[in-house]
Short mmCIF file of C-alpha atoms and ligand atoms in Angstrom, two decimals:
data_model
loop_
_atom_site.label_atom_id
_atom_site.label_comp_id
_atom_site.label_asym_id
_atom_site.label_seq_id
_atom_site.Cartn_x
_atom_site.Cartn_y
_atom_site.Cartn_z
CA UNK A 125 55.45 11.75 130.63
CA UNK A 126 58.24 10.53 132.82
CA UNK A 127 58.30 10.26 136.31
CA UNK A 128 59.43 13.43 137.48
CA UNK A 129 56.69 14.74 135.87
CA UNK A 130 54.05 12.92 137.31
CA UNK A 131 55.84 13.40 139.69
CA UNK A 132 55.51 17.11 139.98
CA UNK A 133 52.26 16.48 139.06
CA UNK A 134 50.80 14.88 141.69
CA UNK A 135 52.77 16.83 144.37
CA UNK A 136 50.94 20.23 143.00
CA UNK A 137 47.87 18.47 142.60
CA UNK A 138 48.19 17.31 146.59
CA UNK A 139 49.11 20.99 147.73
CA UNK A 140 45.72 22.27 145.97
CA UNK A 141 43.89 19.71 147.70
CA UNK A 142 40.80 20.85 149.74
CA UNK A 143 40.52 17.18 151.64
CA UNK A 144 44.35 16.98 152.66
CA UNK A 145 43.35 18.10 156.19
CA UNK A 146 40.91 14.74 156.26
CA UNK A 147 43.69 12.43 156.18
CA UNK A 148 44.74 13.02 159.43
CA UNK A 149 41.54 11.76 160.93
CA UNK A 150 42.45 8.10 159.58
CA UNK A 151 45.41 5.83 160.75
CA UNK A 152 46.65 4.03 158.00
CA UNK A 153 49.53 1.59 159.02
CA UNK A 154 53.26 3.29 157.49
CA UNK A 155 54.27 2.59 154.43
CA UNK A 156 50.87 1.03 153.40
CA UNK A 157 48.67 2.44 150.34
CA UNK A 158 45.05 1.99 151.10
CA UNK A 159 43.34 1.09 148.37
CA UNK A 160 40.36 -0.95 149.09
CA UNK A 161 38.66 1.83 151.17
CA UNK A 162 35.30 0.59 148.51
CA UNK A 163 35.67 -2.38 150.66
CA UNK A 164 36.44 -2.07 154.01
CA UNK A 165 36.84 1.66 155.08
CA UNK A 166 39.59 2.96 156.93
CA UNK A 167 39.29 3.42 160.29
CA UNK A 168 39.54 6.84 163.01
CA UNK A 169 41.32 7.60 166.17
CA UNK A 170 38.00 9.03 167.16
CA UNK A 171 35.91 6.10 166.80
CA UNK A 172 38.60 4.71 169.40
CA UNK A 173 36.99 7.33 172.08
CA UNK A 174 33.33 7.24 171.29
CA UNK A 175 33.17 3.14 171.18
CA UNK A 176 34.81 3.19 174.84
CA UNK A 177 32.48 5.86 176.21
CA UNK A 178 29.61 3.66 174.82
CA UNK A 179 30.96 0.52 176.48
CA UNK A 180 32.24 2.02 179.42
CA UNK A 181 29.81 4.79 180.57
CA UNK A 182 26.73 3.93 178.96
CA UNK A 183 27.10 0.61 179.19
CA UNK A 184 29.34 -0.59 182.22
CA UNK A 185 27.17 2.75 184.58
CA UNK A 186 24.52 3.45 183.13
CA UNK A 187 23.09 0.24 182.13
CA UNK A 188 19.57 -0.50 180.84
CA UNK A 189 18.93 3.77 181.50
CA UNK A 190 21.19 3.88 178.82
CA UNK A 191 18.21 3.27 176.03
CA UNK A 192 16.79 6.58 177.81
CA UNK A 193 19.58 8.41 178.88
CA UNK A 194 21.84 8.51 176.28
CA UNK A 195 19.24 8.05 174.13
CA UNK A 196 20.19 4.36 172.14
CA UNK A 197 16.57 3.74 171.20
CA UNK A 198 16.62 7.02 169.03
CA UNK A 199 20.22 6.05 167.34
CA UNK A 200 19.50 3.88 164.56
CA UNK A 201 17.09 7.32 162.90
CA UNK A 202 19.37 10.07 164.42
CA UNK A 203 22.37 8.54 162.92
CA UNK A 204 20.26 8.14 159.91
CA UNK A 205 20.09 11.37 159.69
CA UNK A 206 24.11 11.49 159.77
CA UNK A 207 23.49 9.70 156.20
CA UNK A 208 20.69 11.66 155.07
CA UNK A 209 22.36 14.14 153.82
CA UNK A 210 24.90 12.23 151.69
CA UNK A 211 22.23 10.73 149.99
CA UNK A 212 20.52 13.66 148.83
CA UNK A 213 17.26 12.40 151.58
CA UNK A 214 15.83 14.74 154.50
CA UNK A 215 15.57 14.05 157.90
CA UNK A 216 13.31 11.26 159.54
CA UNK A 217 14.02 9.35 156.66
CA UNK A 218 17.22 7.15 156.98
CA UNK A 219 16.82 3.75 159.42
CA UNK A 220 19.96 2.48 160.01
CA UNK A 221 20.15 -1.24 161.11
CA UNK A 222 20.98 -5.39 159.87
CA UNK A 223 22.91 -5.88 157.38
CA UNK A 224 23.20 -4.40 153.85
CA UNK A 225 21.70 -7.98 152.46
CA UNK A 226 18.50 -7.73 154.74
CA UNK A 227 17.40 -4.43 154.34
CA UNK A 228 17.42 -5.21 150.45
CA UNK A 229 15.00 -8.24 151.40
CA UNK A 230 12.75 -5.90 153.83
CA UNK A 231 12.81 -3.13 150.49
CA UNK A 232 12.01 -5.56 148.12
CA UNK A 233 9.29 -7.04 150.46
CA UNK A 234 7.98 -3.08 150.43
CA UNK A 235 7.95 -2.17 146.95
CA UNK A 236 6.62 -5.60 144.59
CA UNK A 237 3.75 -5.38 148.42
CA UNK A 238 2.52 -1.89 147.08
CA UNK A 239 2.69 -3.82 143.06
CA UNK A 240 -0.36 -6.34 143.74
CA UNK A 241 -0.70 -7.88 140.59
CA UNK A 242 2.65 -7.65 138.65
CA UNK A 243 5.23 -10.57 139.37
CA UNK A 244 8.34 -9.65 138.62
CA UNK A 245 11.57 -8.85 139.90
CA UNK A 246 14.00 -7.11 138.08
CA UNK A 247 17.61 -8.20 139.05
CA UNK A 248 21.19 -7.44 137.20
CA UNK A 249 21.73 -10.80 136.72
CA UNK A 250 26.06 -9.44 136.98
CA UNK A 251 24.72 -7.75 140.37
CA UNK A 252 26.33 -8.67 143.84
CA UNK A 253 25.50 -11.63 144.65
CA UNK A 254 23.54 -11.13 147.91
CA UNK A 255 21.44 -8.80 146.21
CA UNK A 256 20.37 -11.43 143.23
CA UNK A 257 19.81 -14.09 146.47
CA UNK A 258 17.24 -11.73 148.41
CA UNK A 259 15.28 -11.60 145.18
CA UNK A 260 15.13 -15.22 145.24
CA UNK A 261 14.63 -15.68 148.29
CA UNK A 262 11.32 -13.14 147.94
CA UNK A 263 9.85 -14.81 145.42
CA UNK A 264 10.45 -18.41 147.12
CA UNK A 265 8.43 -16.93 149.97
CA UNK A 266 5.89 -15.40 148.06
CA UNK A 267 5.46 -17.69 144.88
CA UNK A 268 3.38 -15.55 143.03
CA UNK A 269 6.52 -13.39 142.58
CA UNK A 270 9.86 -14.30 140.07
CA UNK A 271 12.91 -13.30 139.63
CA UNK A 272 13.74 -12.12 135.96
CA UNK A 273 17.54 -11.06 134.54
CA UNK A 274 18.57 -8.41 133.24
CA UNK A 275 21.86 -8.86 130.84
CA UNK A 276 23.41 -7.22 128.30
CA UNK A 277 20.21 -5.60 126.48
CA UNK A 278 18.59 -2.74 126.92
CA UNK A 279 16.80 -1.99 130.11
CA UNK A 280 13.74 -1.48 127.25
CA UNK A 281 13.37 -5.04 125.85
CA UNK A 282 13.19 -6.45 130.00
CA UNK A 283 10.70 -3.94 131.53
CA UNK A 284 6.99 -4.20 130.83
CA UNK A 285 3.93 -4.31 132.85
CA UNK A 286 4.33 -7.52 134.82
CA UNK A 287 7.77 -5.97 136.72
CA UNK A 288 6.69 -5.38 139.86
CA UNK A 289 10.01 -3.95 140.67
CA UNK A 290 13.78 -3.76 140.01
CA UNK A 291 16.71 -4.30 142.41
CA UNK A 292 19.93 -1.97 141.40
CA UNK A 293 23.32 -1.03 141.78
CA UNK A 294 24.01 2.47 140.95
CA UNK A 295 27.64 1.18 141.04
CA UNK A 296 28.61 -2.19 139.37
CA UNK A 297 30.59 -3.48 142.26
CA UNK A 298 32.99 -4.84 139.54
CA UNK A 299 33.38 -2.58 136.66
CA UNK A 300 32.92 0.86 138.50
CA UNK A 301 29.83 1.10 136.05
CA UNK A 302 27.61 3.50 137.11
CA UNK A 303 23.67 3.76 136.25
CA UNK A 304 22.00 6.80 136.02
CA UNK A 305 19.51 6.70 138.76
CA UNK A 306 16.97 9.48 137.47
CA UNK A 307 16.74 8.03 134.14
CA UNK A 308 16.33 4.29 135.81
CA UNK A 309 13.63 5.70 137.47
CA UNK A 310 11.90 6.99 135.23
CA UNK A 311 11.63 4.90 132.80
CA UNK A 312 10.81 1.93 135.52
CA UNK A 313 7.86 4.57 136.38
CA UNK A 314 7.16 4.98 132.88
CA UNK A 315 5.28 1.09 133.15
CA UNK A 316 4.39 1.03 136.63
CA UNK A 317 7.54 -0.57 138.30
CA UNK A 318 9.41 0.76 141.00
CA UNK A 319 12.68 0.64 141.90
CA UNK A 320 15.01 -0.58 144.89
CA UNK A 321 18.93 0.46 144.76
CA UNK A 322 21.36 -0.65 146.31
CA UNK A 323 23.92 2.09 146.83
CA UNK A 324 26.58 0.03 148.36
CA UNK A 325 29.36 1.34 145.56
CA UNK A 326 27.82 4.88 146.05
CA UNK A 327 27.92 6.07 149.37
CA UNK A 328 30.20 8.34 150.54
CA UNK A 329 31.58 8.26 146.49
CA UNK A 330 29.35 9.47 144.39
CA UNK A 331 26.90 11.94 144.35
CA UNK A 332 23.94 10.67 145.05
CA UNK A 333 20.16 12.38 145.39
CA UNK A 334 17.30 10.00 146.02
CA UNK A 335 14.35 13.03 146.39
CA UNK A 336 15.97 14.57 143.73
CA UNK A 337 15.70 11.23 141.13
CA UNK A 338 12.67 10.52 142.27
CA UNK A 339 13.31 7.18 143.79
CA UNK A 340 11.58 4.63 145.09
CA UNK A 341 13.72 3.13 148.49
CA UNK A 342 17.15 3.06 148.04
CA UNK A 343 20.16 0.66 150.83
CA UNK A 344 23.22 1.16 151.38
CA UNK A 345 26.28 -0.05 153.19
CA UNK A 346 28.03 1.97 155.96
CA UNK A 347 31.69 0.21 156.27
CA UNK A 348 33.05 0.89 152.67
CA UNK A 349 32.95 4.51 151.67
CA UNK A 350 31.79 5.71 155.42
CA UNK A 351 33.73 4.27 156.89
CA UNK A 352 32.00 2.76 159.73
CA UNK A 353 33.56 -0.23 160.95
CA UNK A 354 33.27 -3.91 159.98
CA UNK A 355 30.00 -4.88 159.19
CA UNK A 356 28.54 -2.07 160.44
CA UNK A 357 25.21 -1.48 160.27
CA UNK A 358 23.15 -0.81 156.92
CA UNK A 359 20.99 1.79 156.41
CA UNK A 360 17.36 2.12 153.85
CA UNK A 361 15.87 5.65 153.09
CA UNK A 362 12.17 5.64 151.95
CA UNK A 363 10.53 7.70 149.62
CA UNK A 364 7.95 9.12 152.38
CA UNK A 365 5.36 9.40 150.16
CA UNK A 366 5.32 5.18 150.28
CA UNK A 367 6.39 4.85 154.00
CA UNK A 368 2.60 4.75 155.14
CA UNK A 369 1.50 2.28 152.69
CA UNK A 370 4.49 -0.17 154.51
CA UNK A 371 3.73 -3.42 155.98
CA UNK A 372 7.30 -4.66 156.93
CA UNK A 373 8.91 -8.02 155.51
CA UNK A 374 10.66 -8.32 159.43
CA UNK A 375 7.77 -6.85 161.58
CA UNK A 376 9.85 -6.45 164.66
CA UNK A 377 9.32 -4.68 168.48
CA UNK A 378 11.97 -2.09 167.56
CA UNK A 379 9.86 -1.03 164.71
CA UNK A 380 5.95 -0.86 166.48
CA UNK A 381 4.33 2.12 166.85
CA UNK A 382 4.34 1.55 171.00
CA UNK A 383 7.59 -1.09 171.67
CA UNK A 384 6.79 -1.40 174.91
CA UNK A 385 3.45 -1.48 175.31
CA UNK A 386 3.79 -5.29 173.91
CA UNK A 387 0.28 -5.31 172.31
CA UNK A 388 -1.03 -9.18 170.80
CA UNK A 389 -0.58 -7.59 166.91
CA UNK A 390 1.93 -5.68 165.87
CA UNK A 391 1.21 -1.86 164.79
CA UNK A 392 3.86 -0.08 162.54
CA UNK A 393 5.39 3.15 163.58
CA UNK A 394 4.20 6.03 160.87
CA UNK A 395 7.76 6.94 159.60
CA UNK A 396 11.10 5.16 158.66
CA UNK A 397 11.18 3.75 162.36
CA UNK A 398 9.11 0.72 161.04
CA UNK A 399 11.87 -0.62 158.86
CA UNK A 400 13.76 -0.82 162.35
CA UNK A 401 13.23 -4.85 163.17
CA UNK A 402 14.88 -5.93 166.80
CA UNK A 403 17.07 -3.98 168.77
CA UNK A 404 19.68 -1.56 167.44
CA UNK A 405 23.42 -3.01 166.99
CA UNK A 406 24.60 -0.34 170.02
CA UNK A 407 28.30 -0.46 170.06
CA UNK A 408 28.07 -1.10 166.21
CA UNK A 409 25.94 1.95 165.71
CA UNK A 410 28.50 3.90 168.00
CA UNK A 411 31.25 3.43 165.52
CA UNK A 412 29.53 4.50 162.65
CA UNK A 413 28.21 7.63 164.54
CA UNK A 414 31.97 8.25 165.03
CA UNK A 415 32.87 7.35 161.82
CA UNK A 416 29.95 10.13 160.40
CA UNK A 417 31.02 12.96 162.15
CA UNK A 418 33.43 14.24 159.62
CA UNK A 419 31.37 14.31 157.09
CA UNK A 420 28.96 16.82 158.32
CA UNK A 421 32.62 19.10 157.57
CA UNK A 422 33.08 17.23 153.46
CA UNK A 423 32.16 19.26 150.91
CA UNK A 424 30.54 16.48 148.39
CA UNK A 425 31.53 18.08 145.18
CA UNK A 426 35.08 17.72 146.47
CA UNK A 427 34.95 14.63 147.27
CA UNK A 428 34.25 13.98 143.73
CA UNK A 429 35.88 16.11 141.96
CA UNK A 430 38.99 14.10 144.25
CA UNK A 431 38.14 11.21 143.26
CA UNK A 432 37.95 12.10 139.67
CA UNK A 433 41.36 12.84 139.24
CA UNK A 434 43.08 10.68 142.13
CA UNK A 435 41.45 7.63 139.64
CA UNK A 436 42.68 9.72 136.76
CA UNK A 437 46.16 9.80 137.49
CA UNK A 438 46.28 6.10 138.81
CA UNK A 439 44.73 5.90 134.85
CA UNK A 440 47.39 7.68 133.26
CA UNK A 441 50.27 6.40 135.31
CA UNK A 442 49.79 2.80 134.81
CA UNK A 443 49.10 3.13 130.74
CA UNK A 444 52.51 4.39 130.90
CA UNK A 445 54.88 2.40 133.13
CA UNK A 446 52.65 -0.45 131.30
CA UNK A 447 50.89 -0.05 128.92
CA UNK A 448 48.80 -2.86 127.34
CA UNK A 449 49.81 -4.64 129.72
CA UNK A 450 46.13 -4.48 131.82
CA UNK A 451 42.81 -4.33 130.09
CA UNK A 452 40.47 -1.15 131.70
CA UNK A 453 37.36 -3.17 132.37
CA UNK A 454 35.71 -0.06 133.90
CA UNK A 455 34.50 3.01 131.72
CA UNK A 456 36.69 5.41 130.46
CA UNK A 457 33.88 8.40 131.03
CA UNK A 458 33.93 9.75 134.81
CA UNK A 459 30.21 10.60 134.70
CA UNK A 460 29.73 6.62 133.99
CA UNK A 461 32.12 5.19 137.16
CA UNK A 462 31.97 4.91 140.75
CA UNK A 463 35.24 5.75 142.78
CA UNK A 464 36.81 2.29 141.87
CA UNK A 465 38.45 1.19 138.86
CA UNK A 466 39.07 -2.46 137.88
CA UNK A 467 41.32 -4.02 135.45
CA UNK A 468 41.86 -7.63 133.69
CA UNK A 469 44.95 -9.45 133.72
CA UNK A 470 45.12 -13.80 133.88
CA UNK A 471 46.97 -13.76 137.09
CA UNK A 472 44.63 -11.27 138.90
CA UNK A 473 44.80 -12.94 141.99
CA UNK A 474 48.70 -13.41 142.20
CA UNK A 475 49.48 -9.73 141.22
CA UNK A 476 47.04 -8.69 143.55
CA UNK A 477 48.65 -10.56 146.74
CA UNK A 478 52.18 -9.47 145.71
CA UNK A 479 50.96 -6.12 145.70
CA UNK A 480 49.51 -6.81 149.26
CA UNK A 481 52.78 -7.86 150.13
CA UNK A 482 54.08 -4.62 148.94
CA UNK A 483 51.97 -2.49 151.01
CA UNK A 484 49.39 -1.67 148.10
CA UNK A 485 46.09 -2.93 149.12
CA UNK A 486 43.82 -3.61 146.57
CA UNK A 487 41.59 -6.65 145.51
CA UNK A 488 40.50 -9.58 143.77
CA UNK A 489 37.53 -10.74 141.80
CA UNK A 490 36.45 -12.61 140.12
CA UNK A 491 36.91 -13.69 136.92
CA UNK A 492 40.44 -12.18 136.70
CA UNK A 493 39.99 -8.19 137.86
CA UNK A 494 42.15 -6.05 139.93
CA UNK A 495 39.96 -3.83 141.84
CA UNK A 496 41.32 -0.39 143.32
CA UNK A 497 38.86 1.88 145.23
CA UNK A 498 40.08 5.95 145.79
CA UNK A 499 38.30 6.88 148.55
CA UNK A 500 39.08 10.70 148.53
CA UNK A 501 39.40 11.71 152.48
CA UNK A 502 42.36 9.70 152.97
CA UNK A 503 44.35 9.08 149.79
CA UNK A 504 47.10 11.62 147.95
CA UNK A 505 48.07 11.47 144.22
CA UNK A 506 51.07 10.92 145.64
CA UNK A 507 49.83 7.65 147.05
CA UNK A 508 48.17 6.50 143.48
CA UNK A 509 51.44 7.28 141.96
CA UNK A 510 53.23 5.10 144.68
CA UNK A 511 51.34 2.15 143.97
CA UNK A 512 51.08 2.17 140.16
CA UNK A 513 55.22 2.70 140.77
CA UNK A 514 55.52 -0.66 143.12
CA UNK A 515 52.69 -2.32 140.98
CA UNK A 516 55.06 -1.39 137.98
CA UNK A 517 57.95 -3.18 139.70
CA UNK A 518 55.69 -6.34 140.52
CA UNK A 519 55.28 -6.75 136.99
CA UNK A 520 58.81 -6.53 135.87
CA UNK A 521 60.06 -8.50 137.96
CA UNK A 522 57.89 -10.84 138.02
CA UNK A 523 57.80 -11.18 142.50
CA UNK A 524 53.76 -12.48 141.53
CA UNK A 525 55.28 -15.97 140.82
CA UNK A 526 56.09 -16.76 144.00
CA UNK A 527 53.99 -19.45 145.17
CA UNK A 528 52.85 -17.81 148.32
CA UNK A 529 51.22 -15.79 146.23
CA UNK A 530 49.12 -18.13 144.55
CA UNK A 531 46.81 -20.06 147.52
CA UNK A 532 43.50 -18.64 147.11
CA UNK A 533 42.44 -17.11 150.73
CA UNK A 534 38.88 -17.72 151.96
CA UNK A 535 38.19 -13.58 151.38
CA UNK A 536 39.97 -12.23 148.41
C1 LIG B 213 29.10 -4.56 149.66
C2 LIG B 213 28.07 -5.00 149.40
C3 LIG B 213 26.57 -6.12 150.11
C4 LIG B 213 27.11 -5.94 151.49
O1 LIG B 213 25.87 -6.73 151.60
P1 LIG B 213 26.17 -7.04 153.25
O2 LIG B 213 24.53 -7.91 153.76
O3 LIG B 213 26.62 -5.52 153.81
O4 LIG B 213 27.29 -8.06 153.61
C5 LIG B 213 25.80 -5.87 149.44
N1 LIG B 213 25.23 -5.39 148.24
C6 LIG B 213 26.33 -4.87 147.79
C7 LIG B 213 26.46 -3.89 145.91
C8 LIG B 213 27.69 -4.39 147.69
O5 LIG B 213 28.18 -3.65 147.35
#
């Protein structure tokens, strides 16, 4: 295919794009192509107004009465109810607050408690670092537990009746490889183990059905594809059949059944609210709540179809423009990957820096990966083609060799 054919194809796909209207809600700097929505989702102007209202009216004017009047107290669960349909959960089953890391600890601990006598937490070795750290920390405070790593062997071979709980990412943050939640849950449950899912790279990107796949607990991030803003609070979902059996690892007063009775002994709230620890992050919740408003109008099947279309165009155009320059790392089957693509190249770091300098924002991941996220709400097929053409220019002109692109920044 030559350039013109690609351009016509992209224009056609954009013309028929049922999600095109959402792009206008986002503010992306002119000339920039943002392929990093899998790390920090883009900003919507509606968020400003909402946070401003919470700051000036709710906090500034109503002060402490906003806990009742504005309903701040209920926000962790109300915002959770907006996330629920995106992951196939029911109303009142999702609590929002704390970071993903903290919720992973809470979720893992909860499942291990349900399995007295079992000693193993099974963790993917290549999982996002924080997941492994949380499992190690739980084993440290609960010395009857230890961490076992799942590497590349078949899951069956590391799964036995010693395993209390598995901690797995549905989508691998580096390679984009996707696990079949239903099949993994079935396998784990067949030996009596439970699964804590990390849905950070799935939520808002690919179809998720925590109830339909008979999951136990799921945790996820809201500042990636959900666009909740930097450090937006994470969420935790617990299967309704398990919630009443769980004594939270961090039994904060805000998860107590009657927080304003200030009892000596904690008594958990009957529902998911017990997973709320301390005072909710109201300003961040206001931003997240506003970011989630748009999702009630979004057809998730269209999100899935568009991400596949954007990714396929990127892969084909890249293979055509720069054949054999980058080694594809992500699975080629759309059903076996998330919404990002990774490519290996020995000079990945400076190439990503040169690309960012040229207005195409992706990121770099060790050991040698360029990673590009495809957020269907604000990317067009024309953007995707343009990003490939800028990458092609950088490679042909070897612009990435400039000394300023070689220096490692703190955040890559
Ligand atoms: C982004 C991400 C996290 C983030 O954890 P925080 O505690 O919110 O910083 C955790 N796990 C995975 C798999 C992620 O992709």
